[in-house]
mmCIF file of C-alpha atoms in Angstrom:
data_model
loop_
_atom_site.group_PDB
_atom_site.id
_atom_site.type_symbol
_atom_site.label_atom_id
_atom_site.label_comp_id
_atom_site.label_asym_id
_atom_site.label_seq_id
_atom_site.Cartn_x
_atom_site.Cartn_y
_atom_site.Cartn_z
ATOM 1 C CA MET A 583 3.281 5.384 -8.400
ATOM 2 C CA VAL A 584 0.700 5.669 -12.118
ATOM 3 C CA LEU A 585 1.053 2.251 -13.616
ATOM 4 C CA HIS A 586 -0.895 2.753 -17.030
ATOM 5 C CA LEU A 587 -1.417 -1.147 -18.563
ATOM 6 C CA PRO A 588 -3.415 -1.857 -22.035
ATOM 7 C CA HIS A 589 -6.929 -2.742 -22.201
ATOM 8 C CA SER A 590 -7.693 -6.489 -22.767
ATOM 9 C CA ASP A 591 -10.717 -8.169 -24.296
ATOM 10 C CA PHE A 592 -12.103 -9.947 -21.029
ATOM 11 C CA SER A 593 -15.506 -8.722 -19.289
ATOM 12 C CA ARG A 594 -13.402 -8.236 -16.087
ATOM 13 C CA ARG A 595 -10.982 -4.761 -17.551
ATOM 14 C CA HIS A 596 -7.325 -6.431 -17.010
ATOM 15 C CA LEU A 597 -4.210 -4.797 -17.014
ATOM 16 C CA LEU A 598 -4.493 -2.031 -16.103
ATOM 17 C CA THR A 599 -10.350 1.578 2.053
ATOM 18 C CA SER A 600 -15.882 2.907 14.511
ATOM 19 C CA THR A 601 -13.177 4.638 17.002
ATOM 20 C CA ALA A 602 -9.599 5.616 15.574
ATOM 21 C CA ALA A 603 -7.837 5.663 19.142
ATOM 22 C CA GLY A 604 -9.672 2.076 19.686
ATOM 23 C CA LEU A 605 -7.695 0.706 16.361
ATOM 24 C CA PHE A 606 -4.567 2.710 16.305
ATOM 25 C CA THR A 607 -2.737 3.663 20.170
ATOM 26 C CA ALA A 608 0.316 4.885 20.842
ATOM 27 C CA ALA A 609 3.899 6.495 19.607
ATOM 28 C CA MET A 610 7.320 6.851 17.548
ATOM 29 C CA PRO A 611 9.731 9.101 20.038
ATOM 30 C CA GLY A 612 12.527 8.307 18.008
ATOM 31 C CA ILE A 613 10.970 9.702 15.084
ATOM 32 C CA ALA A 614 11.712 13.518 14.819
ATOM 33 C CA ARG A 615 9.477 16.131 13.304
ATOM 34 C CA ALA A 616 11.709 18.146 9.680
ATOM 35 C CA GLN A 617 12.360 21.216 10.338
ATOM 36 C CA PRO A 618 10.161 23.732 8.265
ATOM 37 C CA ALA A 619 12.381 24.894 6.196
ATOM 38 C CA THR A 620 13.198 21.391 4.514
ATOM 39 C CA GLN A 621 9.502 21.460 3.402
ATOM 40 C CA PRO A 622 9.949 21.023 -0.429
ATOM 41 C CA PRO A 623 8.654 24.183 -2.372
ATOM 42 C CA PRO A 624 4.573 24.420 -3.947
ATOM 43 C CA LYS A 625 4.287 21.438 -7.053
ATOM 44 C CA SER A 626 2.774 22.391 -10.730
ATOM 45 C CA SER A 627 0.130 20.147 -9.832
ATOM 46 C CA ALA A 628 -3.904 21.222 -8.798
ATOM 47 C CA PRO A 629 -6.311 19.623 -7.874
ATOM 48 C CA ASP A 630 -8.645 17.220 -10.429
ATOM 49 C CA GLU A 631 -12.193 16.231 -10.440
ATOM 50 C CA PHE A 632 -10.901 12.889 -8.515
ATOM 51 C CA THR A 633 -8.875 14.648 -5.953
ATOM 52 C CA VAL A 634 -11.815 14.809 -2.956
ATOM 53 C CA THR A 635 -11.888 18.579 -1.200
ATOM 54 C CA ASN A 636 -14.728 18.139 1.797
ATOM 55 C CA ALA A 637 -15.302 15.118 4.029
ATOM 56 C CA GLU A 638 -18.121 12.783 3.448
ATOM 57 C CA SER A 639 -20.324 9.496 3.411
ATOM 58 C CA ILE A 640 -20.385 7.855 0.061
ATOM 59 C CA GLU A 641 -21.423 3.886 -1.288
ATOM 60 C CA VAL A 642 -18.993 1.658 -2.331
ATOM 61 C CA ASN A 643 -20.459 -1.410 -4.173
ATOM 62 C CA ALA A 644 -19.286 -4.582 -4.360
ATOM 63 C CA ARG A 645 -19.291 -7.929 -7.004
ATOM 64 C CA PRO A 646 -17.809 -11.165 -5.464
ATOM 65 C CA ILE A 647 -14.909 -12.449 -7.531
ATOM 66 C CA PRO A 648 -15.619 -16.539 -6.834
ATOM 67 C CA PHE A 649 -11.876 -17.718 -8.479
ATOM 68 C CA PHE A 650 -8.854 -16.066 -7.948
ATOM 69 C CA ASP A 651 -7.039 -18.690 -11.176
ATOM 70 C CA ASN A 652 -8.891 -18.096 -14.955
ATOM 71 C CA ARG A 653 -8.115 -21.408 -16.236
ATOM 72 C CA ASP A 654 -8.257 -23.363 -13.603
ATOM 73 C CA HIS A 655 -11.595 -22.345 -11.130
ATOM 74 C CA SER A 656 -10.713 -25.485 -8.742
ATOM 75 C CA ARG A 657 -7.520 -24.107 -8.182
ATOM 76 C CA ILE A 658 -7.429 -22.217 -4.644
ATOM 77 C CA ARG A 659 -3.671 -23.019 -4.015
ATOM 78 C CA PHE A 660 -1.259 -20.737 -5.351
ATOM 79 C CA GLY A 661 2.397 -20.507 -3.240
ATOM 80 C CA SER A 662 2.125 -20.001 -0.267
ATOM 81 C CA LEU A 663 -1.255 -18.837 0.016
ATOM 82 C CA GLU A 664 -4.892 -20.149 -0.503
ATOM 83 C CA PHE A 665 -7.262 -18.015 -2.260
ATOM 84 C CA ARG A 666 -10.296 -17.048 -0.125
ATOM 85 C CA SER A 667 -12.553 -14.571 -1.908
ATOM 86 C CA GLY A 668 -11.801 -10.833 -3.452
ATOM 87 C CA LEU A 669 -14.356 -7.348 -4.794
ATOM 88 C CA VAL A 670 -14.314 -5.934 -7.135
ATOM 89 C CA LEU A 671 -15.050 -2.150 -6.099
ATOM 90 C CA THR A 672 -16.883 0.866 -7.582
ATOM 91 C CA SER A 673 -18.579 4.304 -6.117
ATOM 92 C CA GLY A 674 -20.580 6.721 -8.153
ATOM 93 C CA PHE A 675 -18.140 9.330 -5.769
ATOM 94 C CA ARG A 676 -15.668 10.558 -8.419
ATOM 95 C CA GLY A 677 -12.685 10.627 -6.249
ATOM 96 C CA PHE A 678 -13.003 7.102 -5.215
ATOM 97 C CA GLY A 679 -9.993 4.811 -6.906
ATOM 98 C CA GLY A 680 -6.450 5.146 -7.099
ATOM 99 C CA LEU A 681 -5.521 3.196 -4.096
ATOM 100 C CA SER A 682 -2.046 2.934 -2.900
ATOM 101 C CA GLY A 683 -2.351 0.749 0.532
ATOM 102 C CA LEU A 684 -4.544 0.122 2.983
ATOM 103 C CA ARG A 685 -3.888 -0.783 6.863
ATOM 104 C CA LEU A 686 -6.761 -3.280 9.203
ATOM 105 C CA ASP A 687 -7.319 -3.614 12.818
ATOM 106 C CA ALA A 688 -6.857 -6.822 14.420
ATOM 107 C CA THR A 689 -10.195 -7.597 13.730
ATOM 108 C CA GLY A 690 -9.481 -7.303 9.721
ATOM 109 C CA GLU A 691 -12.913 -5.313 9.367
ATOM 110 C CA ARG A 692 -12.404 -1.529 9.750
ATOM 111 C CA PHE A 693 -10.008 -0.427 7.638
ATOM 112 C CA ILE A 694 -7.482 2.908 6.643
ATOM 113 C CA SER A 695 -7.111 3.289 2.536
ATOM 114 C CA PHE A 696 -5.895 6.807 0.323
ATOM 115 C CA SER A 697 -5.788 7.069 -2.772
ATOM 116 C CA ASP A 698 -2.419 8.953 -4.816
ATOM 117 C CA LYS A 699 -4.558 12.540 -5.037
ATOM 118 C CA GLY A 700 -4.087 12.712 -1.069
ATOM 119 C CA SER A 701 -7.235 11.409 -0.170
ATOM 120 C CA TRP A 702 -8.474 9.490 3.000
ATOM 121 C CA PHE A 703 -10.921 6.446 3.235
ATOM 122 C CA THR A 704 -12.139 4.837 5.780
ATOM 123 C CA GLY A 705 -14.849 1.999 6.382
ATOM 124 C CA HIS A 706 -14.713 -2.003 7.540
ATOM 125 C CA ILE A 707 -15.334 -5.104 5.528
ATOM 126 C CA VAL A 708 -18.604 -6.716 5.864
ATOM 127 C CA TYR A 709 -18.103 -10.661 5.924
ATOM 128 C CA SER A 710 -20.438 -13.666 5.167
ATOM 129 C CA GLY A 711 -18.610 -16.513 7.153
ATOM 130 C CA ARG A 712 -14.650 -16.064 6.179
ATOM 131 C CA VAL A 713 -15.679 -14.522 2.584
ATOM 132 C CA MET A 714 -15.433 -10.017 2.273
ATOM 133 C CA THR A 715 -19.488 -9.724 0.618
ATOM 134 C CA GLY A 716 -18.423 -5.488 0.261
ATOM 135 C CA LEU A 717 -17.613 -2.204 2.038
ATOM 136 C CA ASP A 718 -19.499 -0.780 4.901
ATOM 137 C CA ASP A 719 -19.845 3.104 6.869
ATOM 138 C CA VAL A 720 -17.218 4.532 4.500
ATOM 139 C CA GLU A 721 -15.983 7.657 4.241
ATOM 140 C CA ALA A 722 -13.780 10.028 2.329
ATOM 141 C CA ALA A 723 -11.834 12.409 3.639
ATOM 142 C CA PRO A 724 -9.033 15.354 1.897
ATOM 143 C CA MET A 725 -5.560 14.572 3.954
ATOM 144 C CA LEU A 726 -4.296 18.072 5.701
ATOM 145 C CA GLY A 727 -1.219 19.844 6.197
ATOM 146 C CA ALA A 728 -0.121 21.503 9.189
ATOM 147 C CA ASP A 729 -1.668 23.967 8.339
ATOM 148 C CA GLY A 730 -4.853 22.217 8.519
ATOM 149 C CA LYS A 731 -5.406 22.600 4.489
ATOM 150 C CA PRO A 732 -5.316 20.263 2.203
ATOM 151 C CA ILE A 733 -1.938 19.227 0.896
ATOM 152 C CA THR A 734 -3.394 19.243 -2.325
ATOM 153 C CA ALA A 735 -3.269 23.657 -1.983
ATOM 154 C CA HIS A 736 1.107 23.202 -1.489
ATOM 155 C CA GLY A 737 0.972 20.934 -4.618
ATOM 156 C CA TRP A 738 1.955 17.754 -2.554
ATOM 157 C CA PHE A 739 -0.209 14.291 -4.575
ATOM 158 C CA ASP A 740 1.102 10.900 -5.077
ATOM 159 C CA SER A 741 0.067 9.892 -1.591
ATOM 160 C CA GLU A 742 2.054 6.427 -2.051
ATOM 161 C CA SER A 743 2.881 4.407 0.942
ATOM 162 C CA ILE A 744 1.455 4.212 4.594
ATOM 163 C CA ALA A 745 2.719 3.085 7.809
ATOM 164 C CA LEU A 746 0.368 2.592 11.932
ATOM 165 C CA ASP A 747 1.995 2.972 14.918
ATOM 166 C CA GLY A 748 -1.034 3.404 17.537
ATOM 167 C CA SER A 749 -2.241 6.440 16.645
ATOM 168 C CA LEU A 750 -0.400 7.367 14.435
ATOM 169 C CA VAL A 751 0.524 7.561 10.387
ATOM 170 C CA TYR A 752 2.363 7.814 8.051
ATOM 171 C CA ILE A 753 1.969 8.814 5.115
ATOM 172 C CA GLY A 754 4.590 8.538 2.142
ATOM 173 C CA LEU A 755 4.397 11.093 -1.141
ATOM 174 C CA GLU A 756 6.376 10.152 -4.166
ATOM 175 C CA ARG A 757 7.908 13.042 -6.141
ATOM 176 C CA VAL A 758 8.354 15.323 -3.221
ATOM 177 C CA ASN A 759 9.965 12.870 -1.309
ATOM 178 C CA GLN A 760 8.543 13.389 1.886
ATOM 179 C CA ILE A 761 6.599 11.695 4.690
ATOM 180 C CA LEU A 762 4.113 12.895 6.703
ATOM 181 C CA ARG A 763 2.876 11.824 10.185
ATOM 182 C CA PHE A 764 -0.882 12.205 11.281
ATOM 183 C CA ASP A 765 -1.862 11.245 14.795
ATOM 184 C CA PHE A 766 -5.622 10.089 14.194
ATOM 185 C CA ALA A 767 -5.812 10.354 17.744
ATOM 186 C CA GLN A 768 -6.471 14.227 17.251
ATOM 187 C CA GLY A 769 -9.866 14.278 14.513
ATOM 188 C CA PHE A 770 -8.742 10.657 12.632
ATOM 189 C CA THR A 771 -9.089 11.616 9.352
ATOM 190 C CA HIS A 772 -8.550 15.506 10.297
ATOM 191 C CA ALA A 773 -5.767 15.273 11.889
ATOM 192 C CA ARG A 774 -2.571 17.286 10.392
ATOM 193 C CA GLY A 775 -0.177 15.788 8.814
ATOM 194 C CA GLU A 776 3.829 16.655 10.130
ATOM 195 C CA ALA A 777 6.549 16.217 7.460
ATOM 196 C CA ILE A 778 9.507 14.175 9.877
ATOM 197 C CA ALA A 779 12.906 14.529 9.012
ATOM 198 C CA VAL A 780 13.939 11.888 6.711
ATOM 199 C CA PRO A 781 17.636 11.137 5.404
ATOM 200 C CA PRO A 782 19.240 13.560 2.599
ATOM 201 C CA ALA A 783 19.200 10.482 0.107
ATOM 202 C CA VAL A 784 15.893 10.542 0.160
ATOM 203 C CA LYS A 785 15.547 13.254 -1.396
ATOM 204 C CA LYS A 786 17.748 12.411 -4.438
ATOM 205 C CA LEU A 787 15.466 9.495 -4.792
ATOM 206 C CA PRO A 788 14.050 9.622 -8.617
ATOM 207 C CA HIS A 789 11.209 11.053 -9.280
ATOM 208 C CA ASN A 790 7.831 9.414 -9.446
ATOM 209 C CA LYS A 791 10.495 5.624 -7.974
ATOM 210 C CA GLY A 792 10.132 7.329 -4.496
ATOM 211 C CA LEU A 793 8.672 5.662 -1.624
ATOM 212 C CA GLU A 794 6.515 2.992 -2.402
ATOM 213 C CA ALA A 795 6.532 1.216 1.405
ATOM 214 C CA LEU A 796 6.661 1.757 5.094
ATOM 215 C CA VAL A 797 6.753 -0.572 8.072
ATOM 216 C CA VAL A 798 6.872 -0.080 11.857
ATOM 217 C CA VAL A 799 8.744 -2.258 13.408
ATOM 218 C CA PRO A 800 6.441 -2.653 16.929
ATOM 219 C CA LYS A 801 8.437 -1.925 19.740
ATOM 220 C CA GLU A 802 7.276 -4.687 21.901
ATOM 221 C CA GLY A 803 6.401 -8.794 20.442
ATOM 222 C CA ILE A 804 9.267 -9.415 17.665
ATOM 223 C CA LYS A 805 12.010 -10.159 19.865
ATOM 224 C CA GLY A 806 15.269 -9.932 19.603
ATOM 225 C CA THR A 807 15.687 -7.119 17.064
ATOM 226 C CA PRO A 808 17.336 -4.075 17.214
ATOM 227 C CA LEU A 809 15.243 -2.177 15.374
ATOM 228 C CA ALA A 810 12.229 -2.008 17.923
ATOM 229 C CA GLY A 811 10.262 1.947 17.221
ATOM 230 C CA THR A 812 11.833 2.164 13.685
ATOM 231 C CA LEU A 813 10.165 3.150 10.682
ATOM 232 C CA VAL A 814 11.014 1.228 7.142
ATOM 233 C CA ALA A 815 10.794 2.725 3.987
ATOM 234 C CA LEU A 816 11.294 1.021 0.776
ATOM 235 C CA SER A 817 11.386 3.089 -2.496
ATOM 236 C CA GLU A 818 9.928 2.002 -5.541
ATOM 237 C CA ARG A 819 12.476 2.040 -8.117
ATOM 238 C CA GLY A 820 15.480 4.254 -6.208
ATOM 239 C CA LEU A 821 18.500 2.027 -7.508
ATOM 240 C CA ASP A 822 22.227 1.600 -6.151
ATOM 241 C CA ARG A 823 25.130 1.553 -8.265
ATOM 242 C CA ASP A 824 24.616 -2.237 -7.694
ATOM 243 C CA GLY A 825 20.609 -1.877 -9.561
ATOM 244 C CA ASN A 826 19.370 -3.305 -6.244
ATOM 245 C CA LEU A 827 16.236 -1.210 -4.183
ATOM 246 C CA ILE A 828 17.355 2.101 -2.047
ATOM 247 C CA ALA A 829 15.567 1.509 1.673
ATOM 248 C CA PHE A 830 16.004 3.578 4.752
ATOM 249 C CA LEU A 831 15.555 2.745 8.501
ATOM 250 C CA ILE A 832 14.328 5.930 10.157
ATOM 251 C CA GLY A 833 14.548 6.520 13.152
ATOM 252 C CA GLY A 834 14.817 3.421 15.896
ATOM 253 C CA LYS A 835 18.321 2.774 17.459
ATOM 254 C CA THR A 836 19.946 1.656 13.928
ATOM 255 C CA PRO A 837 19.454 4.090 11.387
ATOM 256 C CA GLY A 838 20.822 4.031 8.259
ATOM 257 C CA GLN A 839 20.557 2.807 4.690
ATOM 258 C CA PHE A 840 20.027 -0.862 3.195
ATOM 259 C CA ALA A 841 19.139 -2.254 0.004
ATOM 260 C CA VAL A 842 16.619 -4.770 -1.604
ATOM 261 C CA ARG A 843 18.179 -6.944 -4.590
ATOM 262 C CA ARG A 844 16.443 -6.397 -7.494
ATOM 263 C CA THR A 845 15.603 -9.444 -9.363
ATOM 264 C CA TYR A 846 13.811 -10.474 -12.382
ATOM 265 C CA ASN A 847 12.782 -6.027 -12.659
ATOM 266 C CA PHE A 848 10.190 -5.933 -10.428
ATOM 267 C CA ASP A 849 9.807 -3.294 -8.391
ATOM 268 C CA ILE A 850 8.379 -2.287 -4.909
ATOM 269 C CA SER A 851 4.673 -1.673 -4.548
ATOM 270 C CA ASP A 852 4.196 -2.462 -0.599
ATOM 271 C CA ALA A 853 5.294 -4.271 2.602
ATOM 272 C CA VAL A 854 3.861 -5.963 5.799
ATOM 273 C CA LEU A 855 5.881 -6.888 8.870
ATOM 274 C CA LEU A 856 4.514 -10.319 10.541
ATOM 275 C CA PRO A 857 4.627 -11.291 13.680
ATOM 276 C CA SER A 858 7.048 -13.981 12.754
ATOM 277 C CA GLY A 859 9.783 -11.527 11.994
ATOM 278 C CA GLU A 860 8.755 -11.785 8.190
ATOM 279 C CA LEU A 861 8.603 -8.688 5.803
ATOM 280 C CA LEU A 862 6.630 -9.537 3.865
ATOM 281 C CA ILE A 863 7.369 -7.462 -0.074
ATOM 282 C CA LEU A 864 4.877 -6.591 -2.681
ATOM 283 C CA GLU A 865 5.998 -6.785 -5.737
ATOM 284 C CA ARG A 866 5.311 -6.341 -9.714
ATOM 285 C CA LYS A 867 6.549 -5.386 -13.204
ATOM 286 C CA PHE A 868 5.010 -4.882 -16.118
ATOM 287 C CA SER A 869 6.239 -5.052 -19.837
ATOM 288 C CA TRP A 870 4.457 -4.882 -23.294
ATOM 289 C CA LEU A 871 6.229 -8.618 -23.972
ATOM 290 C CA THR A 872 5.191 -10.545 -20.863
ATOM 291 C CA GLY A 873 2.812 -8.244 -18.973
ATOM 292 C CA ILE A 874 1.837 -7.819 -15.418
ATOM 293 C CA GLY A 875 3.872 -9.616 -13.128
ATOM 294 C CA ILE A 876 2.472 -9.162 -8.922
ATOM 295 C CA ARG A 877 4.961 -11.489 -6.291
ATOM 296 C CA ILE A 878 5.421 -11.414 -2.939
ATOM 297 C CA ARG A 879 9.298 -12.439 -1.588
ATOM 298 C CA SER A 880 9.147 -12.923 2.267
ATOM 299 C CA ILE A 881 12.790 -11.278 3.966
ATOM 300 C CA PRO A 882 13.465 -11.670 7.591
ATOM 301 C CA LEU A 883 13.421 -9.039 9.433
ATOM 302 C CA GLN A 884 16.884 -10.644 11.074
ATOM 303 C CA SER A 885 18.509 -10.276 8.248
ATOM 304 C CA VAL A 886 17.705 -6.234 7.612
ATOM 305 C CA ALA A 887 20.250 -3.803 9.076
ATOM 306 C CA PRO A 888 22.732 -0.771 7.724
ATOM 307 C CA GLY A 889 24.451 -1.478 4.793
ATOM 308 C CA ALA A 890 22.723 -4.486 4.617
ATOM 309 C CA LEU A 891 21.695 -6.598 1.308
ATOM 310 C CA VAL A 892 19.219 -8.650 1.547
ATOM 311 C CA ASP A 893 16.905 -11.157 -0.407
ATOM 312 C CA GLY A 894 14.212 -13.440 0.420
ATOM 313 C CA PRO A 895 12.124 -16.297 -1.092
ATOM 314 C CA ALA A 896 9.015 -15.545 -3.084
ATOM 315 C CA ILE A 897 6.124 -17.139 -1.801
ATOM 316 C CA PHE A 898 3.529 -15.964 -4.572
ATOM 317 C CA ASP A 899 3.627 -14.831 -8.526
ATOM 318 C CA ALA A 900 0.369 -14.259 -10.480
ATOM 319 C CA ASP A 901 -0.059 -12.455 -14.223
ATOM 320 C CA LEU A 902 -3.021 -11.642 -15.762
ATOM 321 C CA SER A 903 -4.745 -15.364 -16.069
ATOM 322 C CA ASP A 904 -5.112 -14.512 -12.558
ATOM 323 C CA GLU A 905 -7.889 -11.992 -10.976
ATOM 324 C CA VAL A 906 -4.679 -9.340 -10.477
ATOM 325 C CA ASP A 907 -4.832 -5.450 -11.677
ATOM 326 C CA ASN A 908 -2.487 -3.148 -10.463
ATOM 327 C CA MET A 909 -1.577 -4.034 -7.193
ATOM 328 C CA GLU A 910 -0.496 -1.763 -4.598
ATOM 329 C CA GLY A 911 -1.673 -2.374 -1.019
ATOM 330 C CA ILE A 912 -0.986 -5.622 1.146
ATOM 331 C CA ASP A 913 -1.773 -6.012 5.072
ATOM 332 C CA ALA A 914 -2.362 -8.674 7.397
ATOM 333 C CA HIS A 915 -4.507 -9.866 10.503
ATOM 334 C CA VAL A 916 -4.975 -12.979 12.351
ATOM 335 C CA THR A 917 -8.382 -14.441 12.360
ATOM 336 C CA ALA A 918 -10.181 -15.828 15.470
ATOM 337 C CA ASP A 919 -9.192 -19.440 14.300
ATOM 338 C CA GLY A 920 -5.047 -18.748 14.234
ATOM 339 C CA ASP A 921 -4.904 -18.184 9.988
ATOM 340 C CA THR A 922 -2.551 -15.549 9.043
ATOM 341 C CA VAL A 923 -5.319 -12.985 6.632
ATOM 342 C CA LEU A 924 -3.210 -11.130 3.521
ATOM 343 C CA THR A 925 -5.582 -8.341 1.970
ATOM 344 C CA MET A 926 -4.501 -6.928 -1.128
ATOM 345 C CA VAL A 927 -5.272 -3.321 -3.222
ATOM 346 C CA SER A 928 -5.024 -2.621 -6.394
ATOM 347 C CA ASP A 929 -4.714 0.733 -7.627
ATOM 348 C CA ASP A 930 -7.298 1.140 -10.843
ATOM 349 C CA ASN A 931 -5.452 5.139 -11.835
ATOM 350 C CA PHE A 932 -8.931 6.641 -12.281
ATOM 351 C CA SER A 933 -8.625 4.085 -15.289
ATOM 352 C CA MET A 934 -11.949 3.182 -17.191
ATOM 353 C CA LEU A 935 -9.519 0.418 -18.310
ATOM 354 C CA GLN A 936 -8.552 -0.218 -14.546
ATOM 355 C CA ARG A 937 -10.331 -1.966 -11.641
ATOM 356 C CA THR A 938 -9.961 -1.517 -7.876
ATOM 357 C CA LEU A 939 -10.082 -5.069 -6.702
ATOM 358 C CA LEU A 940 -9.443 -5.997 -2.265
ATOM 359 C CA LEU A 941 -8.277 -9.840 -2.683
ATOM 360 C CA GLN A 942 -7.562 -12.297 0.544
ATOM 361 C CA PHE A 943 -5.578 -15.097 0.767
ATOM 362 C CA THR A 944 -4.852 -17.550 3.511
ATOM 363 C CA LEU A 945 -0.789 -17.812 4.266
ATOM 364 C CA VAL A 946 -0.577 -21.719 4.540
ATOM 365 C CA GLY A 947 3.650 -22.304 3.894
#
């Protein structure tokens, strides 16, 4: 979703990315390929100056964010999270920006990110100890469709969500309400995306409020879950009759639809599943009266089932008194010291009034 935010007088411009097979290896046979007839017709949108048309290496500059709370620079604890480090990312490459999500490898170094213009960004995060200092080996490439052409040639934009299952990468597209599956073992970012079959209700999600978060439940590693091998897809603000957020279980042994309780007008931005079985949902809201709000809720995976209404406590809250922007992506990794680290990224909407932020926190509570 495009979330345009007003300009503030803070200099930080408030308001509102190696080897692929080595990083990502496996398969999800339970999710079927869509038949060609189900693919949506081309939209009227056209590529613009921010659309990546060819694969190329790019330079990304990073400025450190020394503190998260602009009122109390000594504060590092925010709910169940402790601030580790942050970066403001910029680039002279016009196509860099609009980041809708990211996924990291097990070390928290190599990443796959993407923009809502149908573009890939890959590379690795550089650290000094536990502090992020920049990005290196960053490459940009267009997402390709089954015909080998950029998906933008079909009028497919608004790539808003990502999930990994081994070498398979799933990308959710808003507006056309479709999910593409790429096998990065077949050419990394040159892999071709194929549309998978989705429940009919996915196609009925509202314009620009569609699939905003994707999570694959691993086949092994989380004990006692019937959702192993399932792709969990959450809408940004597709509402059921009770005003709750519509979500789907695709593939696996128990496919179906469930809902996430919507509170305080928050919408879903992304989600990540921890090895402990906690589903962390990144949420945001905006109003001209109260500004922007960012929240993370923790929901037990064991509560997710067809027909269920799930809810969980907020473990993190932030607003414009903190170093936030239009936060759209979240992922997690575990360090060699055993710390669970959450990484968040923001979508600047290619606006000079917003920023691309990369933030990291330790989960301590």
